[in-house]
Coordinates of C-alpha atoms in Angstrom, one line a residue:
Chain K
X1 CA 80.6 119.9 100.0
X2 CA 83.8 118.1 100.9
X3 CA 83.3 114.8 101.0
X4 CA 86.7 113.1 101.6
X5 CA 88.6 115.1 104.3
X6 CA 92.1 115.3 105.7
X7 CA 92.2 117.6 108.4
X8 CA 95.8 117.7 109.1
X9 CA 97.4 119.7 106.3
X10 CA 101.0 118.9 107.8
X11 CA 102.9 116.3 109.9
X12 CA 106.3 115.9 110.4
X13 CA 108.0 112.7 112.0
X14 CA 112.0 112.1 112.3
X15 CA 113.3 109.4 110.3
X16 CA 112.7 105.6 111.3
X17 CA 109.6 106.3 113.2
X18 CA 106.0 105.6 112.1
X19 CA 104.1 108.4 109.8
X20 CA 100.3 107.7 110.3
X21 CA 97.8 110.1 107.4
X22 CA 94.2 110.0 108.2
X23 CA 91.4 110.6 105.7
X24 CA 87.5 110.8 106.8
X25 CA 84.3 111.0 104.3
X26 CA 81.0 111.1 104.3
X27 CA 79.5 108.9 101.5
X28 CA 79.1 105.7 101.9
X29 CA 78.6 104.9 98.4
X30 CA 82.3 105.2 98.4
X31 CA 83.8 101.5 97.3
X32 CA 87.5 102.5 96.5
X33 CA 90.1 104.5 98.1
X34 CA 93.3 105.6 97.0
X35 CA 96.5 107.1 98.1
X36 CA 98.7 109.7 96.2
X37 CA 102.1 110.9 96.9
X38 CA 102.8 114.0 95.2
X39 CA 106.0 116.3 94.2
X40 CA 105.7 119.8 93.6
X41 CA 105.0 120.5 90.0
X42 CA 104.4 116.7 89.6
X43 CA 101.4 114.7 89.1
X44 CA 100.6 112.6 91.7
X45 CA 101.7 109.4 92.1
X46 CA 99.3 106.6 92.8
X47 CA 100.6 104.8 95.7
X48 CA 98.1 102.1 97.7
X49 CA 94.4 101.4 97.4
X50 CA 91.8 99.2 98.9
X51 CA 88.5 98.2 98.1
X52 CA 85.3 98.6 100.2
X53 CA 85.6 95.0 101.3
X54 CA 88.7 95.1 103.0
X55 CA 90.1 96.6 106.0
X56 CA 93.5 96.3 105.3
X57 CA 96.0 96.0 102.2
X58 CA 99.5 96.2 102.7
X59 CA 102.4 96.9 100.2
X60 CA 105.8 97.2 101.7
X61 CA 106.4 100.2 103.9
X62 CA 103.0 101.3 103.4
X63 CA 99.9 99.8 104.8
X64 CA 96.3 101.3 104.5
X65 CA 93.6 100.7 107.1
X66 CA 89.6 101.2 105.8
X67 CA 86.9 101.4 109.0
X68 CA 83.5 101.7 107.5
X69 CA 81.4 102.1 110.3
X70 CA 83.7 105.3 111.1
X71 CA 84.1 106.1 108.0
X72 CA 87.7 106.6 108.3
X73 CA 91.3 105.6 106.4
X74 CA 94.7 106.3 107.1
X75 CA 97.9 105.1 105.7
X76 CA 100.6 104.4 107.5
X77 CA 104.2 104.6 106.4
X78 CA 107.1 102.2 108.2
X79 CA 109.9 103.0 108.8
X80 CA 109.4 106.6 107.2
X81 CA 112.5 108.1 105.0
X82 CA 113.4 111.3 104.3
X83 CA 112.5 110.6 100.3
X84 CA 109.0 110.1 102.0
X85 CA 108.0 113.8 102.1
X86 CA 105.7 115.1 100.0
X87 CA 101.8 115.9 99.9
X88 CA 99.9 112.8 100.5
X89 CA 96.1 112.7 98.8
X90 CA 92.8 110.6 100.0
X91 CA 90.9 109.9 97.4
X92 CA 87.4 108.0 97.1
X93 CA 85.5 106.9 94.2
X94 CA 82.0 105.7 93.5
X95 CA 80.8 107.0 89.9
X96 CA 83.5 109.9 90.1
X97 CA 86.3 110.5 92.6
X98 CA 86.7 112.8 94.8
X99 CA 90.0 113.8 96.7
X100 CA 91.0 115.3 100.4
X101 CA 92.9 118.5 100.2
X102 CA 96.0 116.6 101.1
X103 CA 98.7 116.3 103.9
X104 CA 102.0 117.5 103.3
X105 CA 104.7 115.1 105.2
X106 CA 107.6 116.3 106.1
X107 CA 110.1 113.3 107.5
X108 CA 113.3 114.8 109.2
X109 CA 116.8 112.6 109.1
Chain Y
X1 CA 84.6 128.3 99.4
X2 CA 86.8 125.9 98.8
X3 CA 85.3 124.5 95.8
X4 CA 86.0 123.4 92.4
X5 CA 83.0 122.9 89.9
X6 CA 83.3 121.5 86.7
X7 CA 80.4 121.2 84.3
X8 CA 79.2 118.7 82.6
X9 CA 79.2 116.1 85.0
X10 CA 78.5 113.4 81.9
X11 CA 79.2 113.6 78.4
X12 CA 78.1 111.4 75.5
X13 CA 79.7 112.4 72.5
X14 CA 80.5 111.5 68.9
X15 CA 83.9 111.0 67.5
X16 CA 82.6 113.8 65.3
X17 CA 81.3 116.2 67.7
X18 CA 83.1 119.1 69.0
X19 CA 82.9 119.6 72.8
X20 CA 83.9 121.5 75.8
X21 CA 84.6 121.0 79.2
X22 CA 84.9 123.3 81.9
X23 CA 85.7 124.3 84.7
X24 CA 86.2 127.1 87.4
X25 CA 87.5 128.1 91.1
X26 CA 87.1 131.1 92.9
X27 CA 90.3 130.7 95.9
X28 CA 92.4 132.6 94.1
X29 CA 94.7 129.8 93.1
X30 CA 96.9 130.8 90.2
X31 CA 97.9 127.0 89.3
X32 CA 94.9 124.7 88.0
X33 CA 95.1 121.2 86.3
X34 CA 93.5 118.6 83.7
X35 CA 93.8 115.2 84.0
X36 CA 92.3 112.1 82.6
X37 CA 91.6 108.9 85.0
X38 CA 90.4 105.8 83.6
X39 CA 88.5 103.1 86.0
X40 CA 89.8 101.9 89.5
X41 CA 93.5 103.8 87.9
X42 CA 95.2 106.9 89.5
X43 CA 94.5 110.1 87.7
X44 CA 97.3 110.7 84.5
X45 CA 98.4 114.5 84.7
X46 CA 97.6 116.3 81.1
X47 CA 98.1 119.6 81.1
X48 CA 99.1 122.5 83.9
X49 CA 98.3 126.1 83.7
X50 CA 100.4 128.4 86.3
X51 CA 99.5 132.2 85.9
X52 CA 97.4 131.3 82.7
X53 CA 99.8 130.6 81.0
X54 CA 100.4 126.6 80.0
X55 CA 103.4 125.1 81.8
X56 CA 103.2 121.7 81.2
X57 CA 101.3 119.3 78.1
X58 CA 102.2 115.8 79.0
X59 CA 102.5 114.2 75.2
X60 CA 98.9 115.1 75.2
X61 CA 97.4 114.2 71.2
X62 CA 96.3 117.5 69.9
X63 CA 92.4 116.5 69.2
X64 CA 92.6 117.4 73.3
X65 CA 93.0 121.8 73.7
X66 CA 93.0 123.5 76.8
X67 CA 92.2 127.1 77.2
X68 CA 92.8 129.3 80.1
X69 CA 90.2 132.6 79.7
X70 CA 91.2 133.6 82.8
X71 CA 92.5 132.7 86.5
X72 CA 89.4 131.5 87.6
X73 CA 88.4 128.9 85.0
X74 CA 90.2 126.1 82.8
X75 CA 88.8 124.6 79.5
X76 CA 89.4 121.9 77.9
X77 CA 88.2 121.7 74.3
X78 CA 87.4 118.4 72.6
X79 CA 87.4 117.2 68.7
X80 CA 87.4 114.0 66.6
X81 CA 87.8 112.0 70.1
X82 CA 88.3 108.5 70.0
X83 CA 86.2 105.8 72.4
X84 CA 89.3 104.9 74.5
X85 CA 89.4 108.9 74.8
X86 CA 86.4 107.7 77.0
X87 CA 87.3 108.7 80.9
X88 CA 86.6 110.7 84.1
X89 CA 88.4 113.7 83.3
X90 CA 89.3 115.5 86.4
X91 CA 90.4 119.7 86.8
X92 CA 92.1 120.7 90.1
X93 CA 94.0 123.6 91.2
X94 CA 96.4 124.9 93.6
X95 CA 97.7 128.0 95.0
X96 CA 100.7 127.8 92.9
X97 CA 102.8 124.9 91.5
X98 CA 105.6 124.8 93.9
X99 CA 106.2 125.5 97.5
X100 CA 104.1 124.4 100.7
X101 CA 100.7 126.0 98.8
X102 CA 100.8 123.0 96.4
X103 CA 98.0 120.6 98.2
X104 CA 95.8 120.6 95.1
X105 CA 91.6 120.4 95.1
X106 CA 90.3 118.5 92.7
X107 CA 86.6 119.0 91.1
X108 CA 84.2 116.2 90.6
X109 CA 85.1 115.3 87.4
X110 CA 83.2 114.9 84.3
X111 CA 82.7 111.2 82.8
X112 CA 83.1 111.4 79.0
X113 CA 81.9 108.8 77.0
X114 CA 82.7 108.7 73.5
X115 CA 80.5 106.4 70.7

């Protein structure tokens, strides 16, 4: 079963404006989630996390929001840039991690 | 079915022993992955198989071997491991390694422990 879902497998935004990824699961023995930027070919590259006890954690451009009782994350991305696009990953972890299938971003000058 | 499965899901193992890990996916994907996460750190890319054949070893120390059988499942063959070898080490795959196909789906991992 798919635990950590992102059920938008694409966005696309124009340069400048906000890019907003959202990320739902189901267990909530989940205490840490991550986000991953990835290039083709490429491993991916960790980008923000938070723990369980936070509903926010900012760095820089990017900004993650955590609602428990929804169950719900999403990361958003201001102002977004054209080096921005790329396949972004949830991920949640307990005693293993699991990941969402990811969202590819595609952010248009 | 949208599912990768990898087996064991825990591992205890001497630096001695020789073990294997495995793990398989049945979407057709031709591109499948191994990597090695340590606690509360973003998963470190190993090794990349595209068309069963390997594409990428990342500096990886040879007591680590993958082994693709065939498109559906991915090994990863373990000797004389050391205890910081201990991890979750994670398989994923993807319809190939390039292009809009690439959103990868990762399995559950299996947590090795090494004594």
């Amino acid at each position: 079963d798919q635990q950590v879902k992102q059920n938008s497998p694409s966005l696309s935004v124009q340069e400048g404006r906000i890019s907003i990824l959202n990320c739902d699961y189901t267990n909530s023995m989940f205490d840490y989630f991550l986000w991953y930027k990835k290039y083709p070919a490429e491993g991916p590259t960790f980008l923000i996390s938070i723990s369980s006890i936070k509903d926010k954690n900012e760095d820089g451009r990017f900004t993650v929001f955590l609602n428990k009782s929804a169950k719900h994350l999403s990361l958003h991305i201001v102002p977004s840039q054209p080096g921005d696009s790329a396949v972004y990953f949830c991920a949640a972890s307990s005693s293993d991690m699991r990941f969402g299938a990811g969202t590819r971003l595609t952010v248009k000058p | 079915d949208t599912e990768v499965t990898q087996t064991p899901k825990h591992l205890v193992m001497g630096m001695t022993n020789k073990k294997s890990l495995k793990c398989e996916q049945h979407m057709g994907h031709r591109a499948m992955y191994w990597y090695k996460q340590k606690a509360k750190k973003p998963p470190e890319l190993m090794f990349v198989y595209s068309y069963e054949k390997l594409s990428i070893n990342e500096s990886v120390p040879s007591r680590f071997s993958p082994e693709c059988p065939n498109s559906s499942l991915l090994n990863l063959h373990l000797h004389a491991l050391q205890p910081e070898d201990s991890a979750l080490y994670l398989c994923a795959s993807s319809q190939d390694t390039g292009g809009f196909g690439d959103e990868q789906y990762f399995g559950p991992g299996t947590r090795l422990t090494v004594t």
